[in-house]
Amino acid sequence: MFFLLTFGKIFSQTSIWLDLGSSFKGSIARDDFKNWESGYDNISNEFDLKFTKLDFFVPLKFGIAGGLQFDRNEIGINYAADGSSLSEYISFPSYQSAANYTIPGTVSFRTSTSTTSFNLYFGRYLGKSKNFKVFLGGTLFRRAGKKGEVIKTGEFSNSANLSSTSIIDITYNHYTFDLKRSLGFNGGFDYKVKYKNKYLFTAGFTLKFDRSYLFYNIIRITTDKGGPNERMYTLNHYPTNSSINFTLCRRFNYNLKD
């Protein structure tokens, strides 16, 4: 009898909800397979390489979510178009043979990956109005293609004169990693925005964290190509599944007690 009374009370306070919305996303990348620290400071006196560890290239993502809310608690699952992005810049002195002088030269690469993510989480509403919610859960990231396949999906090359006798050659390649799926975490908060006690929309912030990656970039830079001091640098960058997301959605509720 105690179980039935308790279950009946929870059921009477439960509603089914559906969220439709989008997020403004910043992707997080790293340049070392095991660590987050940068390892490319002053690698060469002939060029400088930088990349965006927090990148907002192709930021808009869309998703749909649904779940159950009972009293102050909520269980939800979200399916979203996801992915990562990375912007890389290489600067060097560009020699202009026609005028016999040097100007700053720059080569840039911008890539974006396409994945999907399934986010399962548990949330708790705080305050008397039950408008502010904090949540924490797990995320499954997935890319297209087969597991174990490493496929080149993009390639670009460029060259320039460093001096009257020296050439810099830059080759960029983008690959899929042999992983097809990866597990991570998600957490954050959101707030139901109302006007004159009428619900308008929900705004929030979500952090997705996963050290793994499903794609990676390789940049090969050769200085003094074909000359006596030729040297090649191979630099890897990893757009991880981690990201920060500013979300905006509209919620639709159905109360089971009705």
Short mmCIF file of C-alpha atoms in Angstrom, two decimals:
data_model
loop_
_atom_site.label_atom_id
_atom_site.label_comp_id
_atom_site.label_asym_id
_atom_site.label_seq_id
_atom_site.Cartn_x
_atom_site.Cartn_y
_atom_site.Cartn_z
CA MET A 1 0.00 0.00 0.00
CA PHE A 2 2.88 2.36 0.82
CA PHE A 3 4.43 1.63 -2.60
CA LEU A 4 1.16 2.29 -4.43
CA LEU A 5 0.55 5.56 -2.59
CA THR A 6 4.10 6.76 -3.26
CA PHE A 7 3.99 5.75 -6.93
CA GLY A 8 0.60 7.41 -7.34
CA LYS A 9 1.90 10.66 -5.86
CA ILE A 10 4.95 10.70 -8.19
CA PHE A 11 2.81 9.80 -11.19
CA SER A 12 0.38 12.63 -10.46
CA GLN A 13 3.28 15.11 -10.50
CA THR A 14 4.92 13.75 -13.66
CA SER A 15 4.89 15.39 -17.07
CA ILE A 16 6.30 14.35 -20.44
CA TRP A 17 8.26 17.07 -22.21
CA LEU A 18 9.79 17.70 -25.62
CA ASP A 19 12.42 20.33 -26.45
CA LEU A 20 13.14 21.72 -29.92
CA GLY A 21 16.07 24.08 -30.26
CA SER A 22 19.61 24.91 -31.27
CA SER A 23 22.96 25.71 -29.70
CA PHE A 24 25.80 28.11 -30.38
CA LYS A 25 28.85 25.90 -30.04
CA GLY A 26 32.55 26.41 -29.41
CA SER A 27 34.71 23.35 -30.11
CA ILE A 28 37.74 22.48 -27.99
CA ALA A 29 40.94 21.10 -29.58
CA ARG A 30 44.38 20.01 -28.40
CA ASP A 31 47.76 19.51 -30.00
CA ASP A 32 49.09 16.53 -28.08
CA PHE A 33 47.82 12.96 -28.05
CA LYS A 34 48.09 12.53 -24.28
CA ASN A 35 48.21 16.04 -22.82
CA TRP A 36 46.38 19.33 -23.21
CA GLU A 37 49.47 21.55 -23.07
CA SER A 38 50.78 23.27 -26.17
CA GLY A 39 54.08 21.96 -27.50
CA TYR A 40 54.66 24.19 -30.53
CA ASP A 41 56.03 27.43 -29.11
CA ASN A 42 59.10 28.65 -31.04
CA ILE A 43 59.41 25.44 -33.01
CA SER A 44 61.24 27.25 -35.81
CA ASN A 45 62.66 30.70 -36.50
CA GLU A 46 61.31 30.52 -40.07
CA PHE A 47 57.59 30.22 -39.32
CA ASP A 48 55.03 30.45 -36.53
CA LEU A 49 52.04 28.12 -36.12
CA LYS A 50 48.94 28.82 -34.06
CA PHE A 51 45.58 27.12 -33.74
CA THR A 52 42.34 27.86 -31.92
CA LYS A 53 41.90 25.71 -28.84
CA LEU A 54 38.36 27.12 -28.58
CA ASP A 55 36.92 27.47 -32.06
CA PHE A 56 33.54 28.85 -33.20
CA PHE A 57 33.80 27.87 -36.88
CA VAL A 58 30.38 26.47 -37.99
CA PRO A 59 28.85 27.12 -34.54
CA LEU A 60 25.12 26.45 -35.04
CA LYS A 61 23.90 22.97 -34.12
CA PHE A 62 20.36 21.64 -33.84
CA GLY A 63 18.81 18.98 -31.65
CA ILE A 64 15.73 17.48 -30.08
CA ALA A 65 15.24 16.29 -26.52
CA GLY A 66 12.56 14.59 -24.46
CA GLY A 67 12.00 13.03 -21.07
CA LEU A 68 10.09 12.97 -17.81
CA GLN A 69 9.79 15.60 -15.10
CA PHE A 70 8.55 14.59 -11.67
CA ASP A 71 8.35 17.24 -8.96
CA ARG A 72 11.82 18.92 -8.97
CA ASN A 73 13.59 16.09 -10.79
CA GLU A 74 14.01 15.45 -14.50
CA ILE A 75 15.36 12.64 -16.67
CA GLY A 76 16.09 13.54 -20.28
CA ILE A 77 17.72 12.31 -23.44
CA ASN A 78 18.95 14.59 -26.20
CA TYR A 79 19.84 13.77 -29.80
CA ALA A 80 21.89 16.47 -31.52
CA ALA A 81 23.78 17.20 -34.69
CA ASP A 82 27.28 17.61 -33.35
CA GLY A 83 30.88 17.75 -34.49
CA SER A 84 34.03 19.74 -33.94
CA SER A 85 35.90 22.52 -35.71
CA LEU A 86 39.46 23.78 -35.83
CA SER A 87 41.17 26.85 -37.30
CA GLU A 88 44.94 26.83 -37.89
CA TYR A 89 47.26 29.64 -38.97
CA ILE A 90 50.85 29.54 -40.23
CA SER A 91 52.75 32.82 -40.62
CA PHE A 92 56.17 33.33 -42.19
CA PRO A 93 58.23 36.00 -44.02
CA SER A 94 57.18 35.90 -47.68
CA TYR A 95 59.91 36.98 -50.09
CA GLN A 96 58.72 38.93 -53.14
CA SER A 97 61.29 38.25 -55.85
CA ALA A 98 59.93 40.86 -58.28
CA ALA A 99 60.53 43.71 -55.82
CA ASN A 100 63.30 42.07 -53.78
CA TYR A 101 61.68 42.60 -50.37
CA THR A 102 59.83 40.58 -47.70
CA ILE A 103 56.26 40.93 -46.47
CA PRO A 104 54.31 38.93 -43.82
CA GLY A 105 52.79 35.79 -45.30
CA THR A 106 49.97 33.68 -43.84
CA VAL A 107 48.34 30.35 -44.67
CA SER A 108 45.16 29.35 -42.82
CA PHE A 109 43.15 26.13 -42.63
CA ARG A 110 39.62 25.76 -41.25
CA THR A 111 37.99 22.37 -40.89
CA SER A 112 34.76 21.08 -39.41
CA THR A 113 33.69 17.52 -38.64
CA SER A 114 30.22 16.03 -38.58
CA THR A 115 29.09 13.73 -35.78
CA THR A 116 25.96 13.03 -33.77
CA SER A 117 25.65 12.85 -29.99
CA PHE A 118 23.22 11.14 -27.63
CA ASN A 119 23.09 12.84 -24.23
CA LEU A 120 21.41 11.17 -21.26
CA TYR A 121 21.21 13.26 -18.10
CA PHE A 122 19.55 13.77 -14.73
CA GLY A 123 18.46 17.28 -13.72
CA ARG A 124 17.25 19.00 -10.59
CA TYR A 125 15.20 22.23 -10.41
CA LEU A 126 16.17 24.75 -7.73
CA GLY A 127 14.22 27.59 -6.15
CA LYS A 128 10.53 28.05 -5.42
CA SER A 129 9.60 28.86 -9.01
CA LYS A 130 11.32 25.72 -10.40
CA ASN A 131 12.70 27.68 -13.35
CA PHE A 132 16.43 27.08 -12.80
CA LYS A 133 17.79 23.58 -13.43
CA VAL A 134 21.24 21.99 -13.06
CA PHE A 135 22.01 18.68 -14.74
CA LEU A 136 24.72 16.07 -15.23
CA GLY A 137 24.94 13.02 -17.48
CA GLY A 138 26.78 10.96 -20.06
CA THR A 139 27.24 11.44 -23.82
CA LEU A 140 27.80 9.03 -26.69
CA PHE A 141 29.52 10.59 -29.73
CA ARG A 142 29.32 8.86 -33.11
CA ARG A 143 30.78 9.54 -36.57
CA ALA A 144 29.79 8.09 -39.93
CA GLY A 145 31.84 5.33 -41.55
CA LYS A 146 33.24 2.07 -40.29
CA LYS A 147 35.17 1.40 -37.10
CA GLY A 148 38.89 1.00 -37.68
CA GLU A 149 38.92 3.00 -40.92
CA VAL A 150 41.44 5.82 -41.22
CA ILE A 151 40.38 7.80 -44.29
CA LYS A 152 41.80 11.03 -45.67
CA THR A 153 38.85 13.38 -46.06
CA GLY A 154 40.69 16.57 -47.03
CA GLU A 155 44.03 17.73 -48.43
CA PHE A 156 45.54 21.11 -49.22
CA SER A 157 49.05 22.30 -50.06
CA ASN A 158 50.77 25.65 -50.52
CA SER A 159 54.30 26.96 -50.97
CA ALA A 160 56.06 30.32 -50.80
CA ASN A 161 59.54 31.82 -50.89
CA LEU A 162 61.21 32.48 -47.56
CA SER A 163 64.13 34.14 -49.32
CA SER A 164 65.68 34.28 -52.77
CA THR A 165 67.06 30.76 -52.27
CA SER A 166 64.71 29.12 -49.73
CA ILE A 167 61.18 27.72 -50.19
CA ILE A 168 58.61 26.76 -47.53
CA ASP A 169 56.18 23.99 -48.48
CA ILE A 170 53.03 23.34 -46.42
CA THR A 171 50.81 20.26 -46.75
CA TYR A 172 47.60 19.86 -44.74
CA ASN A 173 45.67 16.57 -44.38
CA HIS A 174 42.45 15.76 -42.52
CA TYR A 175 41.69 12.17 -41.44
CA THR A 176 39.07 10.13 -39.68
CA PHE A 177 40.36 8.31 -36.58
CA ASP A 178 39.90 4.55 -36.23
CA LEU A 179 37.38 5.10 -33.42
CA LYS A 180 33.75 5.30 -34.51
CA ARG A 181 32.21 6.01 -31.09
CA SER A 182 33.36 7.63 -27.90
CA LEU A 183 31.90 8.17 -24.43
CA GLY A 184 32.04 11.45 -22.54
CA PHE A 185 30.18 13.57 -20.01
CA ASN A 186 27.81 16.51 -20.13
CA GLY A 187 26.65 18.98 -17.54
CA GLY A 188 25.30 22.48 -17.18
CA PHE A 189 22.26 24.53 -16.34
CA ASP A 190 19.26 26.16 -17.98
CA TYR A 191 16.57 28.67 -17.11
CA LYS A 192 12.95 29.00 -18.18
CA VAL A 193 12.41 32.57 -19.35
CA LYS A 194 8.92 33.91 -18.62
CA TYR A 195 7.04 37.17 -19.19
CA LYS A 196 4.09 38.01 -16.96
CA ASN A 197 4.26 34.44 -15.67
CA LYS A 198 3.90 33.07 -19.22
CA TYR A 199 6.59 30.69 -20.44
CA LEU A 200 8.50 31.94 -23.50
CA PHE A 201 11.63 29.79 -24.01
CA THR A 202 14.50 28.06 -22.21
CA ALA A 203 18.09 29.35 -22.32
CA GLY A 204 21.08 27.48 -20.96
CA PHE A 205 24.72 26.44 -20.97
CA THR A 206 26.10 22.95 -21.54
CA LEU A 207 29.65 21.63 -21.28
CA LYS A 208 30.45 18.41 -23.11
CA PHE A 209 33.75 16.83 -22.07
CA ASP A 210 35.61 14.02 -23.81
CA ARG A 211 39.39 13.77 -24.22
CA SER A 212 38.91 11.49 -27.24
CA TYR A 213 38.55 12.54 -30.86
CA LEU A 214 37.07 10.98 -34.00
CA PHE A 215 39.06 13.08 -36.50
CA TYR A 216 42.55 14.60 -36.59
CA ASN A 217 44.72 16.90 -38.72
CA ILE A 218 48.33 16.50 -39.83
CA ILE A 219 50.35 19.48 -41.08
CA ARG A 220 53.73 18.88 -42.70
CA ILE A 221 55.93 21.94 -43.12
CA THR A 222 59.17 21.73 -45.09
CA THR A 223 61.60 24.65 -44.93
CA ASP A 224 64.39 25.23 -47.46
CA LYS A 225 62.77 22.57 -49.64
CA GLY A 226 65.28 21.12 -52.06
CA GLY A 227 68.12 23.06 -50.42
CA PRO A 228 71.05 22.00 -48.26
CA ASN A 229 69.22 22.86 -45.00
CA GLU A 230 65.92 21.15 -45.80
CA ARG A 231 63.95 20.24 -42.69
CA MET A 232 60.46 18.80 -42.25
CA TYR A 233 58.13 19.39 -39.29
CA THR A 234 55.11 17.13 -38.71
CA LEU A 235 52.45 18.67 -36.45
CA ASN A 236 49.25 16.94 -35.32
CA HIS A 237 46.11 18.68 -34.07
CA TYR A 238 43.13 16.91 -32.52
CA PRO A 239 39.62 18.44 -32.57
CA THR A 240 38.19 16.65 -29.53
CA ASN A 241 34.54 15.92 -28.79
CA SER A 242 34.62 18.49 -25.97
CA SER A 243 32.72 21.72 -26.45
CA ILE A 244 30.86 24.56 -24.77
CA ASN A 245 27.28 25.14 -25.90
CA PHE A 246 24.92 28.07 -25.38
CA THR A 247 21.46 26.62 -25.92
CA LEU A 248 18.07 28.07 -26.81
CA CYS A 249 14.94 25.91 -27.09
CA ARG A 250 11.18 25.82 -26.69
CA ARG A 251 9.62 23.24 -24.39
CA PHE A 252 6.30 21.47 -24.87
CA ASN A 253 4.77 19.70 -21.87
CA TYR A 254 2.06 17.12 -21.35
CA ASN A 255 0.97 16.49 -17.77
CA LEU A 256 0.18 12.84 -17.09
CA LYS A 257 -2.24 13.75 -14.30
CA ASP A 258 -4.48 15.40 -16.92
#
